[in-house]
Amino acid sequence: MLTYSMEDRGSLSLYEYLYRCIRRDILSGALAAGERLPSKRALAEHLRLSVITVEGAYAQLEAEGYVYTKPKQGFFVCPVQQTPEPPRPAAIPAEPPAPVWKVDLRSNQADDSRFPAATWARLTRQVLSEGGFLTPVPNQGLYTLRQAIADDLRAFKGMAVSPEQIVIGAGAEYLYMLLAQLLGPQAIVAVEDPGYPKIRQVYGKCGAVCRPIPLDRHGMAPAALAASGATAAHLSPNHHYPTGTITTIGRRQALLQWAEEREATIIEDDYDSEFRFAGRPIPALQSIDTHGRVVYMNTFSQTISPSMRMGFMVLPSQLLERYRRELGFYACTVPVLEQHVLARFLSGGYYEQHLSRMRKEYRARRDAVLAAFQASPFADRVTFSEQGAGLHFLLQLDTSLDDETLRQKAEGLGVRLAFLSEYAAVPREEHAHTLVVNYGGLEPERLADTTALLAKVFSE
């Protein structure tokens, strides 16, 4: 008779524990193939269980193929390959907690305290009350959202695009992966150097070859681009991260000419160009593209919230046809509810109102940060480079310490720094001693403490 101590079952139900005990004996060979199991009633009486409990365990064993039944004879063990009881898995170390920094100049984060929570909640309630948000959407995304994005691009970026050209996706990195597949396995992608490292990492993991192209004060260097053999170029002409370079009109025209002559694709990554604090917004490169060579892409991570993993790209007609033909099997990766809410946020004018408030907030914050740095003990040893746009600027430090020494010293004081040299695929001497200061998360009331800590870091 099978005997098991039911007190050892822990949090398992009785039938689950009994099923596991019998399965273990079958796999270990303690119960041989063809051996008859006790009747349900006999085993229930022996173990002081209900017949229903034993019946549930036997039914699960039969469903998984460990036992079989013979009419009017009972349950018998199936022939299975005997396996020893698996060892206990090794203890997996807990994920180390994220460090808490006194000052973090590296994280390129927006101020989430300014998120329009009340408006967003109201629009969410509207969508929920009206229904329809559980209906599947097209693979390119909700049409009303694509229409709202097209209207916004026309009004504020000078781009005449149709909703049919727009593809919604879960953030920039997901769109990079789609573009890598769209460009094909033999793609050679020119990337700005220095530049956002994840662009190189994502394209590289997708099989594309990345060719770093140096920047001059006008943008991506044409001679190096022409010599690279690239079939595509990924760039941020309106406000490059991290240098802040704005590609001039002459250089834009040269890039478009290169793309037309080489039958290449330009990927315009319009990262954080909405935060321009002086003058009119700079028109997108896509708006002067007359040959359908530019893919425009952007996200709402900086303008609304970093946790909103939602972005979009605008495909020219030729690439749109290829996307639908080759990648049309992908489902849209953004939750439908969020798409409905964002569509109303855009079409109702709330997005532009929010951007207007955030421009004022970040302009004031940038001015406060620059003023605090210029009045600090290290003011005579730093030079600023910023274009009145974006949520970061460059700070060049006059120091004999190398970047790694500065980093270690800063981390010892609880300060997290970002260096321009970290963004370069091909480090150059001119990148040394230059910090990328992301000021979006710096709180104005803590600027005195911030400059005091930085003074200790920069001291020699």
Tab-separated table of C-alpha atoms in Angstrom:
chain	number	residue	atom	x	y	z
A	1	MET	CA	0.000	0.000	0.000
A	2	LEU	CA	1.267	3.469	-0.891
A	3	THR	CA	2.115	5.446	2.220
A	4	TYR	CA	2.845	9.178	2.316
A	5	SER	CA	2.984	11.662	5.164
A	6	MET	CA	0.367	14.220	4.235
A	7	GLU	CA	1.630	16.559	6.957
A	8	ASP	CA	4.651	17.345	4.769
A	9	ARG	CA	2.614	18.926	1.988
A	10	GLY	CA	3.202	22.509	3.096
A	11	SER	CA	0.880	24.895	1.234
A	12	LEU	CA	-0.064	22.320	-1.439
A	13	SER	CA	-3.586	20.997	-1.620
A	14	LEU	CA	-4.070	17.365	-0.603
A	15	TYR	CA	-4.746	16.111	-4.116
A	16	GLU	CA	-1.787	18.078	-5.555
A	17	TYR	CA	0.585	16.669	-2.934
A	18	LEU	CA	-0.651	13.091	-3.434
A	19	TYR	CA	-0.307	13.456	-7.208
A	20	ARG	CA	3.290	14.661	-6.814
A	21	CYS	CA	4.208	11.823	-4.449
A	22	ILE	CA	2.916	9.132	-6.821
A	23	ARG	CA	4.509	10.833	-9.838
A	24	ARG	CA	7.852	10.924	-8.009
A	25	ASP	CA	7.644	7.196	-7.284
A	26	ILE	CA	6.821	6.435	-10.907
A	27	LEU	CA	9.738	8.498	-12.236
A	28	SER	CA	12.178	7.025	-9.708
A	29	GLY	CA	11.139	3.433	-10.474
A	30	ALA	CA	9.657	2.785	-7.042
A	31	LEU	CA	6.446	2.045	-8.918
A	32	ALA	CA	7.241	-0.205	-11.886
A	33	ALA	CA	5.605	-0.093	-15.303
A	34	GLY	CA	2.428	-2.168	-15.336
A	35	GLU	CA	2.097	-2.156	-11.554
A	36	ARG	CA	-1.458	-1.758	-10.327
A	37	LEU	CA	-2.225	1.174	-8.037
A	38	PRO	CA	-4.447	0.734	-4.991
A	39	SER	CA	-8.112	1.376	-5.597
A	40	LYS	CA	-9.307	4.873	-4.886
A	41	ARG	CA	-11.350	3.787	-1.901
A	42	ALA	CA	-8.572	1.617	-0.410
A	43	LEU	CA	-5.950	4.358	-0.727
A	44	ALA	CA	-8.346	6.940	0.684
A	45	GLU	CA	-8.987	4.799	3.762
A	46	HIS	CA	-5.279	4.049	4.201
A	47	LEU	CA	-4.217	7.718	4.010
A	48	ARG	CA	-7.355	8.983	5.749
A	49	LEU	CA	-8.320	11.123	2.779
A	50	SER	CA	-11.559	11.571	0.914
A	51	VAL	CA	-12.173	9.454	-2.179
A	52	ILE	CA	-12.572	12.703	-4.163
A	53	THR	CA	-9.005	13.712	-3.211
A	54	VAL	CA	-7.552	10.400	-4.445
A	55	GLU	CA	-9.732	10.537	-7.532
A	56	GLY	CA	-8.362	14.019	-8.356
A	57	ALA	CA	-4.755	12.844	-8.006
A	58	TYR	CA	-5.351	9.757	-10.177
A	59	ALA	CA	-7.154	11.859	-12.810
A	60	GLN	CA	-4.200	14.249	-13.054
A	61	LEU	CA	-1.734	11.367	-13.364
A	62	GLU	CA	-3.846	9.820	-16.113
A	63	ALA	CA	-4.171	13.154	-17.965
A	64	GLU	CA	-0.371	13.511	-18.023
A	65	GLY	CA	0.223	9.909	-19.125
A	66	TYR	CA	1.726	8.509	-15.937
A	67	VAL	CA	-1.043	5.936	-15.411
A	68	TYR	CA	-3.741	4.281	-17.493
A	69	THR	CA	-6.959	2.496	-16.677
A	70	LYS	CA	-8.324	-0.936	-17.508
A	71	PRO	CA	-12.061	-1.325	-17.362
A	72	LYS	CA	-13.160	-2.831	-14.048
A	73	GLN	CA	-9.521	-3.478	-13.069
A	74	GLY	CA	-8.233	-0.098	-11.930
A	75	PHE	CA	-5.208	2.154	-12.552
A	76	PHE	CA	-1.820	0.875	-13.801
A	77	VAL	CA	1.580	2.532	-14.144
A	78	CYS	CA	2.586	3.537	-17.671
A	79	PRO	CA	6.098	2.726	-18.912
A	80	VAL	CA	8.117	5.938	-18.578
A	81	GLN	CA	11.807	6.691	-18.634
A	82	GLN	CA	13.066	6.698	-15.095
A	83	THR	CA	14.678	9.943	-13.964
A	84	PRO	CA	16.283	10.725	-10.648
A	85	GLU	CA	14.655	13.340	-8.507
A	86	PRO	CA	15.928	16.706	-9.749
A	87	PRO	CA	18.321	18.454	-7.419
A	88	ARG	CA	17.193	21.561	-5.652
A	89	PRO	CA	17.961	24.591	-7.787
A	90	ALA	CA	20.911	26.633	-6.696
A	91	ALA	CA	19.991	29.758	-4.829
A	92	ILE	CA	19.721	32.675	-7.231
A	93	PRO	CA	21.236	35.818	-5.778
A	94	ALA	CA	18.824	38.679	-5.396
A	95	GLU	CA	19.102	41.498	-7.875
A	96	PRO	CA	21.270	44.179	-6.304
A	97	PRO	CA	19.307	47.291	-5.354
A	98	ALA	CA	19.776	50.341	-7.549
A	99	PRO	CA	22.183	52.786	-5.936
A	100	VAL	CA	20.696	55.924	-4.445
A	101	TRP	CA	22.594	58.982	-5.625
A	102	LYS	CA	22.815	62.309	-3.829
A	103	VAL	CA	23.249	63.949	-7.235
A	104	ASP	CA	22.500	62.239	-10.552
A	105	LEU	CA	23.624	64.110	-13.664
A	106	ARG	CA	23.565	61.003	-15.837
A	107	SER	CA	19.912	59.971	-15.874
A	108	ASN	CA	18.159	61.731	-18.692
A	109	GLN	CA	14.822	61.933	-16.952
A	110	ALA	CA	11.849	64.206	-17.122
A	111	ASP	CA	10.231	65.630	-14.005
A	112	ASP	CA	7.379	63.194	-13.370
A	113	SER	CA	5.849	65.515	-10.765
A	114	ARG	CA	4.576	67.649	-13.645
A	115	PHE	CA	2.687	64.765	-15.256
A	116	PRO	CA	-0.917	65.922	-15.968
A	117	ALA	CA	-2.380	63.160	-13.820
A	118	ALA	CA	-5.834	64.715	-13.376
A	119	THR	CA	-6.354	65.210	-17.111
A	120	TRP	CA	-4.999	61.767	-17.926
A	121	ALA	CA	-7.270	60.139	-15.321
A	122	ARG	CA	-10.319	61.993	-16.643
A	123	LEU	CA	-9.629	60.932	-20.223
A	124	THR	CA	-9.045	57.360	-19.067
A	125	ARG	CA	-12.430	57.333	-17.320
A	126	GLN	CA	-14.048	58.633	-20.498
A	127	VAL	CA	-12.539	55.841	-22.574
A	128	LEU	CA	-13.505	53.191	-20.027
A	129	SER	CA	-17.070	54.449	-19.759
A	130	GLU	CA	-17.608	54.615	-23.515
A	131	GLY	CA	-16.262	51.112	-24.191
A	132	GLY	CA	-14.600	49.858	-27.342
A	133	PHE	CA	-11.118	49.866	-25.852
A	134	LEU	CA	-10.960	46.046	-25.871
A	135	THR	CA	-11.374	45.877	-29.644
A	136	PRO	CA	-8.141	44.829	-31.401
A	137	VAL	CA	-6.352	47.591	-33.292
A	138	PRO	CA	-4.485	47.423	-36.621
A	139	ASN	CA	-0.874	46.319	-36.470
A	140	GLN	CA	0.267	49.905	-37.150
A	141	GLY	CA	-1.724	51.191	-34.181
A	142	LEU	CA	-5.071	52.832	-33.421
A	143	TYR	CA	-6.159	54.896	-36.415
A	144	THR	CA	-7.476	57.809	-34.332
A	145	LEU	CA	-4.124	58.038	-32.559
A	146	ARG	CA	-2.241	57.999	-35.851
A	147	GLN	CA	-4.574	60.733	-37.130
A	148	ALA	CA	-3.923	62.823	-33.999
A	149	ILE	CA	-0.149	62.370	-34.408
A	150	ALA	CA	-0.346	63.329	-38.095
A	151	ASP	CA	-2.292	66.498	-37.185
A	152	ASP	CA	0.269	67.384	-34.503
A	153	LEU	CA	3.192	66.855	-36.896
A	154	ARG	CA	1.516	69.034	-39.515
A	155	ALA	CA	0.786	71.829	-37.047
A	156	PHE	CA	4.087	71.939	-35.158
A	157	LYS	CA	6.717	70.213	-37.345
A	158	GLY	CA	5.672	71.292	-40.851
A	159	MET	CA	5.248	67.654	-41.898
A	160	ALA	CA	2.497	66.687	-44.342
A	161	VAL	CA	2.000	63.000	-43.530
A	162	SER	CA	-1.010	60.687	-43.565
A	163	PRO	CA	-2.084	58.389	-40.707
A	164	GLU	CA	-1.422	55.435	-43.016
A	165	GLN	CA	2.321	56.211	-42.927
A	166	ILE	CA	2.555	56.063	-39.129
A	167	VAL	CA	3.537	52.967	-37.148
A	168	ILE	CA	3.007	52.957	-33.360
A	169	GLY	CA	5.448	50.978	-31.211
A	170	ALA	CA	6.552	50.478	-27.607
A	171	GLY	CA	9.332	53.051	-27.407
A	172	ALA	CA	12.424	53.962	-29.392
A	173	GLU	CA	14.322	50.718	-28.869
A	174	TYR	CA	11.453	48.631	-30.257
A	175	LEU	CA	11.259	50.926	-33.292
A	176	TYR	CA	15.042	50.568	-33.803
A	177	MET	CA	14.540	46.779	-33.953
A	178	LEU	CA	11.752	47.126	-36.503
A	179	LEU	CA	13.899	49.437	-38.614
A	180	ALA	CA	16.854	47.051	-38.467
A	181	GLN	CA	14.632	44.284	-39.850
A	182	LEU	CA	13.156	46.638	-42.428
A	183	LEU	CA	16.603	47.685	-43.667
A	184	GLY	CA	17.615	44.041	-44.100
A	185	PRO	CA	20.403	41.763	-42.838
A	186	GLN	CA	23.067	43.401	-45.014
A	187	ALA	CA	22.372	46.919	-43.758
A	188	ILE	CA	25.280	49.214	-42.989
A	189	VAL	CA	24.058	52.006	-40.742
A	190	ALA	CA	25.996	55.232	-40.278
A	191	VAL	CA	25.556	56.555	-36.737
A	192	GLU	CA	26.613	59.842	-35.187
A	193	ASP	CA	29.777	59.706	-33.108
A	194	PRO	CA	29.545	60.550	-30.278
A	195	GLY	CA	25.955	59.382	-30.013
A	196	TYR	CA	23.383	57.522	-27.961
A	197	PRO	CA	25.026	54.093	-27.347
A	198	LYS	CA	21.784	52.094	-27.424
A	199	ILE	CA	21.356	52.914	-31.104
A	200	ARG	CA	24.588	51.087	-31.911
A	201	GLN	CA	23.757	48.279	-29.493
A	202	VAL	CA	20.279	47.567	-30.884
A	203	TYR	CA	21.321	47.707	-34.537
A	204	GLY	CA	24.338	45.523	-33.785
A	205	LYS	CA	22.252	42.874	-31.986
A	206	CYS	CA	19.900	42.830	-34.981
A	207	GLY	CA	22.770	42.033	-37.342
A	208	ALA	CA	23.337	45.462	-38.882
A	209	VAL	CA	26.843	46.877	-39.211
A	210	CYS	CA	27.258	50.275	-37.549
A	211	ARG	CA	29.757	52.794	-38.932
A	212	PRO	CA	30.478	55.674	-36.532
A	213	ILE	CA	30.635	59.014	-38.376
A	214	PRO	CA	32.253	61.996	-36.612
A	215	LEU	CA	30.338	65.232	-36.155
A	216	ASP	CA	31.498	68.730	-36.928
A	217	ARG	CA	29.707	71.932	-35.978
A	218	HIS	CA	27.286	71.505	-38.902
A	219	GLY	CA	26.318	67.886	-38.197
A	220	MET	CA	27.347	64.498	-39.611
A	221	ALA	CA	30.536	64.842	-41.700
A	222	PRO	CA	29.657	64.260	-45.403
A	223	ALA	CA	33.062	62.986	-46.510
A	224	ALA	CA	33.178	60.328	-43.785
A	225	LEU	CA	29.586	59.368	-44.538
A	226	ALA	CA	30.294	58.954	-48.250
A	227	ALA	CA	33.366	56.831	-47.512
A	228	SER	CA	31.554	54.590	-45.024
A	229	GLY	CA	29.635	52.544	-47.594
A	230	ALA	CA	26.514	52.995	-45.474
A	231	THR	CA	23.093	52.076	-46.822
A	232	ALA	CA	21.334	54.072	-44.074
A	233	ALA	CA	22.141	56.911	-41.693
A	234	HIS	CA	20.646	57.366	-38.228
A	235	LEU	CA	20.848	60.934	-36.978
A	236	SER	CA	19.206	63.607	-34.812
A	237	PRO	CA	19.402	66.781	-36.891
A	238	ASN	CA	17.236	69.052	-34.717
A	239	HIS	CA	19.045	68.558	-31.425
A	240	HIS	CA	21.703	65.886	-31.229
A	241	TYR	CA	22.214	63.954	-28.035
A	242	PRO	CA	24.601	64.454	-26.340
A	243	THR	CA	26.473	67.274	-28.159
A	244	GLY	CA	23.437	69.487	-28.799
A	245	THR	CA	24.529	70.022	-32.431
A	246	ILE	CA	21.840	71.324	-34.799
A	247	THR	CA	22.340	70.225	-38.397
A	248	THR	CA	22.426	73.270	-40.679
A	249	ILE	CA	20.226	73.588	-43.764
A	250	GLY	CA	23.204	73.186	-46.094
A	251	ARG	CA	24.224	69.967	-44.375
A	252	ARG	CA	20.636	68.703	-44.428
A	253	GLN	CA	20.489	69.217	-48.168
A	254	ALA	CA	23.816	67.413	-48.564
A	255	LEU	CA	22.530	64.471	-46.534
A	256	LEU	CA	19.370	64.243	-48.638
A	257	GLN	CA	21.462	64.357	-51.800
A	258	TRP	CA	23.655	61.545	-50.453
A	259	ALA	CA	20.581	59.453	-49.693
A	260	GLU	CA	19.149	59.995	-53.180
A	261	GLU	CA	22.417	59.227	-54.968
A	262	ARG	CA	23.081	56.072	-52.893
A	263	GLU	CA	19.406	55.030	-52.724
A	264	ALA	CA	19.917	55.089	-48.963
A	265	THR	CA	17.589	55.700	-46.045
A	266	ILE	CA	17.901	58.462	-43.459
A	267	ILE	CA	16.403	57.772	-40.028
A	268	GLU	CA	15.551	61.082	-38.379
A	269	ASP	CA	15.450	60.473	-34.627
A	270	ASP	CA	13.781	63.638	-33.335
A	271	TYR	CA	14.725	63.160	-29.701
A	272	ASP	CA	13.645	65.957	-27.274
A	273	SER	CA	13.542	68.663	-29.963
A	274	GLU	CA	10.185	69.793	-28.500
A	275	PHE	CA	12.123	71.521	-25.728
A	276	ARG	CA	13.479	74.448	-27.677
A	277	PHE	CA	13.501	77.582	-25.518
A	278	ALA	CA	14.320	80.318	-28.031
A	279	GLY	CA	12.874	80.961	-31.478
A	280	ARG	CA	10.530	78.809	-33.501
A	281	PRO	CA	10.771	75.009	-33.607
A	282	ILE	CA	13.180	73.824	-36.279
A	283	PRO	CA	11.374	72.053	-39.148
A	284	ALA	CA	11.980	68.340	-39.434
A	285	LEU	CA	14.392	67.024	-42.049
A	286	GLN	CA	11.506	64.913	-43.318
A	287	SER	CA	9.600	68.080	-44.246
A	288	ILE	CA	12.139	68.964	-46.968
A	289	ASP	CA	12.554	65.398	-48.245
A	290	THR	CA	11.127	65.295	-51.787
A	291	HIS	CA	12.256	61.772	-52.720
A	292	GLY	CA	10.880	59.657	-49.853
A	293	ARG	CA	14.233	58.881	-48.262
A	294	VAL	CA	13.576	59.924	-44.636
A	295	VAL	CA	12.018	57.853	-41.858
A	296	TYR	CA	10.907	60.170	-39.059
A	297	MET	CA	10.644	58.789	-35.514
A	298	ASN	CA	9.868	60.203	-32.094
A	299	THR	CA	8.541	59.145	-28.677
A	300	PHE	CA	6.547	60.607	-25.810
A	301	SER	CA	9.093	59.563	-23.169
A	302	GLN	CA	10.498	63.033	-22.574
A	303	THR	CA	7.417	65.085	-23.290
A	304	ILE	CA	4.904	63.116	-21.175
A	305	SER	CA	6.627	60.438	-19.068
A	306	PRO	CA	9.649	58.110	-19.324
A	307	SER	CA	7.440	55.213	-18.216
A	308	MET	CA	5.163	55.694	-21.220
A	309	ARG	CA	6.739	53.247	-23.633
A	310	MET	CA	5.123	54.709	-26.705
A	311	GLY	CA	6.736	55.991	-29.869
A	312	PHE	CA	6.019	56.176	-33.548
A	313	MET	CA	7.730	56.319	-36.911
A	314	VAL	CA	6.610	57.818	-40.215
A	315	LEU	CA	7.547	55.650	-43.191
A	316	PRO	CA	7.903	56.940	-46.760
A	317	SER	CA	5.718	55.114	-49.289
A	318	GLN	CA	8.378	52.691	-50.545
A	319	LEU	CA	9.366	51.545	-47.068
A	320	LEU	CA	5.713	51.463	-45.997
A	321	GLU	CA	4.958	48.925	-48.724
A	322	ARG	CA	7.909	46.801	-47.615
A	323	TYR	CA	6.882	47.092	-43.962
A	324	ARG	CA	3.357	45.881	-44.695
A	325	ARG	CA	4.651	43.077	-46.891
A	326	GLU	CA	7.471	41.816	-44.657
A	327	LEU	CA	6.636	42.957	-41.116
A	328	GLY	CA	2.878	43.294	-41.222
A	329	PHE	CA	2.504	40.134	-39.123
A	330	TYR	CA	3.691	42.004	-35.996
A	331	ALA	CA	0.883	43.085	-33.662
A	332	CYS	CA	0.995	46.581	-32.205
A	333	THR	CA	2.948	46.457	-28.930
A	334	VAL	CA	1.231	49.380	-27.152
A	335	PRO	CA	-1.822	48.682	-24.925
A	336	VAL	CA	-5.046	49.742	-26.640
A	337	LEU	CA	-6.333	51.702	-23.641
A	338	GLU	CA	-3.226	53.906	-23.583
A	339	GLN	CA	-3.571	54.530	-27.303
A	340	HIS	CA	-7.169	55.710	-26.894
A	341	VAL	CA	-6.237	58.016	-24.017
A	342	LEU	CA	-3.230	59.489	-25.819
A	343	ALA	CA	-5.334	60.096	-28.941
A	344	ARG	CA	-7.718	62.225	-26.876
A	345	PHE	CA	-4.829	63.912	-25.079
A	346	LEU	CA	-3.413	65.018	-28.431
A	347	SER	CA	-6.620	65.887	-30.283
A	348	GLY	CA	-8.072	67.760	-27.291
A	349	GLY	CA	-5.143	70.192	-27.183
A	350	TYR	CA	-3.956	68.942	-23.788
A	351	TYR	CA	-0.600	67.808	-25.174
A	352	GLU	CA	0.315	71.246	-26.509
A	353	GLN	CA	-0.797	72.865	-23.252
A	354	HIS	CA	1.363	70.431	-21.315
A	355	LEU	CA	4.354	71.076	-23.594
A	356	SER	CA	3.947	74.825	-23.162
A	357	ARG	CA	3.992	74.473	-19.372
A	358	MET	CA	6.985	72.136	-19.466
A	359	ARG	CA	8.972	74.461	-21.737
A	360	LYS	CA	8.506	77.253	-19.194
A	361	GLU	CA	9.413	74.917	-16.341
A	362	TYR	CA	12.542	73.559	-17.988
A	363	ARG	CA	13.652	76.965	-19.238
A	364	ALA	CA	13.485	78.247	-15.657
A	365	ARG	CA	15.222	75.117	-14.368
A	366	ARG	CA	17.990	75.344	-16.973
A	367	ASP	CA	18.559	79.025	-16.143
A	368	ALA	CA	18.679	78.221	-12.425
A	369	VAL	CA	21.152	75.361	-12.934
A	370	LEU	CA	23.433	77.459	-15.157
A	371	ALA	CA	23.289	80.375	-12.709
A	372	ALA	CA	24.124	78.088	-9.778
A	373	PHE	CA	27.059	76.551	-11.654
A	374	GLN	CA	28.347	79.965	-12.725
A	375	ALA	CA	28.249	81.148	-9.107
A	376	SER	CA	29.884	78.000	-7.755
A	377	PRO	CA	33.455	77.573	-6.456
A	378	PHE	CA	34.383	75.766	-9.700
A	379	ALA	CA	32.937	78.433	-12.017
A	380	ASP	CA	36.359	79.598	-13.223
A	381	ARG	CA	37.250	76.034	-14.277
A	382	VAL	CA	34.236	75.169	-16.426
A	383	THR	CA	32.973	76.109	-19.882
A	384	PHE	CA	29.371	75.550	-20.928
A	385	SER	CA	28.112	74.472	-24.315
A	386	GLU	CA	24.354	74.532	-24.843
A	387	GLN	CA	21.960	75.513	-27.599
A	388	GLY	CA	18.973	76.688	-25.592
A	389	ALA	CA	17.227	73.384	-26.219
A	390	GLY	CA	16.797	69.932	-24.755
A	391	LEU	CA	17.204	68.760	-21.179
A	392	HIS	CA	20.982	68.622	-21.107
A	393	PHE	CA	24.095	70.672	-21.805
A	394	LEU	CA	27.828	70.040	-21.965
A	395	LEU	CA	30.245	71.188	-19.283
A	396	GLN	CA	33.948	71.138	-20.080
A	397	LEU	CA	36.124	70.961	-16.980
A	398	ASP	CA	39.647	72.267	-16.731
A	399	THR	CA	41.320	69.443	-14.794
A	400	SER	CA	44.375	67.222	-14.835
A	401	LEU	CA	42.297	64.222	-13.714
A	402	ASP	CA	41.185	61.715	-16.335
A	403	ASP	CA	37.527	60.803	-16.753
A	404	GLU	CA	37.751	57.467	-14.942
A	405	THR	CA	39.431	59.034	-11.919
A	406	LEU	CA	36.751	61.712	-11.830
A	407	ARG	CA	34.019	59.084	-12.058
A	408	GLN	CA	35.399	57.022	-9.181
A	409	LYS	CA	35.875	60.105	-7.044
A	410	ALA	CA	32.323	61.244	-7.783
A	411	GLU	CA	30.771	57.865	-7.006
A	412	GLY	CA	32.591	57.824	-3.686
A	413	LEU	CA	30.783	61.050	-2.829
A	414	GLY	CA	27.401	59.795	-4.048
A	415	VAL	CA	27.484	61.702	-7.338
A	416	ARG	CA	26.711	60.090	-10.694
A	417	LEU	CA	28.368	61.693	-13.713
A	418	ALA	CA	28.151	61.152	-17.462
A	419	PHE	CA	31.130	61.865	-19.716
A	420	LEU	CA	31.068	62.686	-23.409
A	421	SER	CA	33.764	60.069	-23.965
A	422	GLU	CA	31.295	57.344	-22.905
A	423	TYR	CA	29.075	58.175	-25.873
A	424	ALA	CA	31.862	57.881	-28.430
A	425	ALA	CA	32.439	54.703	-30.408
A	426	VAL	CA	35.852	56.114	-31.359
A	427	PRO	CA	37.105	58.187	-28.396
A	428	ARG	CA	38.976	61.337	-29.290
A	429	GLU	CA	41.088	63.704	-27.259
A	430	GLU	CA	38.520	66.499	-27.571
A	431	HIS	CA	35.944	64.347	-25.749
A	432	ALA	CA	37.974	64.228	-22.519
A	433	HIS	CA	36.952	66.191	-19.406
A	434	THR	CA	33.539	67.004	-20.865
A	435	LEU	CA	30.473	66.172	-18.797
A	436	VAL	CA	26.974	65.624	-20.164
A	437	VAL	CA	24.774	67.383	-17.596
A	438	ASN	CA	21.196	66.110	-17.671
A	439	TYR	CA	19.403	68.694	-15.610
A	440	GLY	CA	15.767	67.568	-16.007
A	441	GLY	CA	15.793	65.768	-12.660
A	442	LEU	CA	17.711	68.431	-10.716
A	443	GLU	CA	15.477	70.056	-8.120
A	444	PRO	CA	16.008	73.843	-7.877
A	445	GLU	CA	15.785	73.821	-4.082
A	446	ARG	CA	18.740	71.407	-3.893
A	447	LEU	CA	21.082	73.266	-6.238
A	448	ALA	CA	23.204	74.648	-3.377
A	449	ASP	CA	23.882	71.108	-2.123
A	450	THR	CA	24.495	69.955	-5.700
A	451	THR	CA	27.145	72.575	-6.439
A	452	ALA	CA	28.810	71.924	-3.075
A	453	LEU	CA	29.162	68.232	-3.866
A	454	LEU	CA	30.403	68.937	-7.384
A	455	ALA	CA	32.979	71.333	-5.983
A	456	LYS	CA	34.393	68.433	-3.943
A	457	VAL	CA	34.404	66.180	-6.997
A	458	PHE	CA	36.163	68.736	-9.192
A	459	SER	CA	38.776	69.684	-6.591
A	460	GLU	CA	42.335	68.431	-7.121
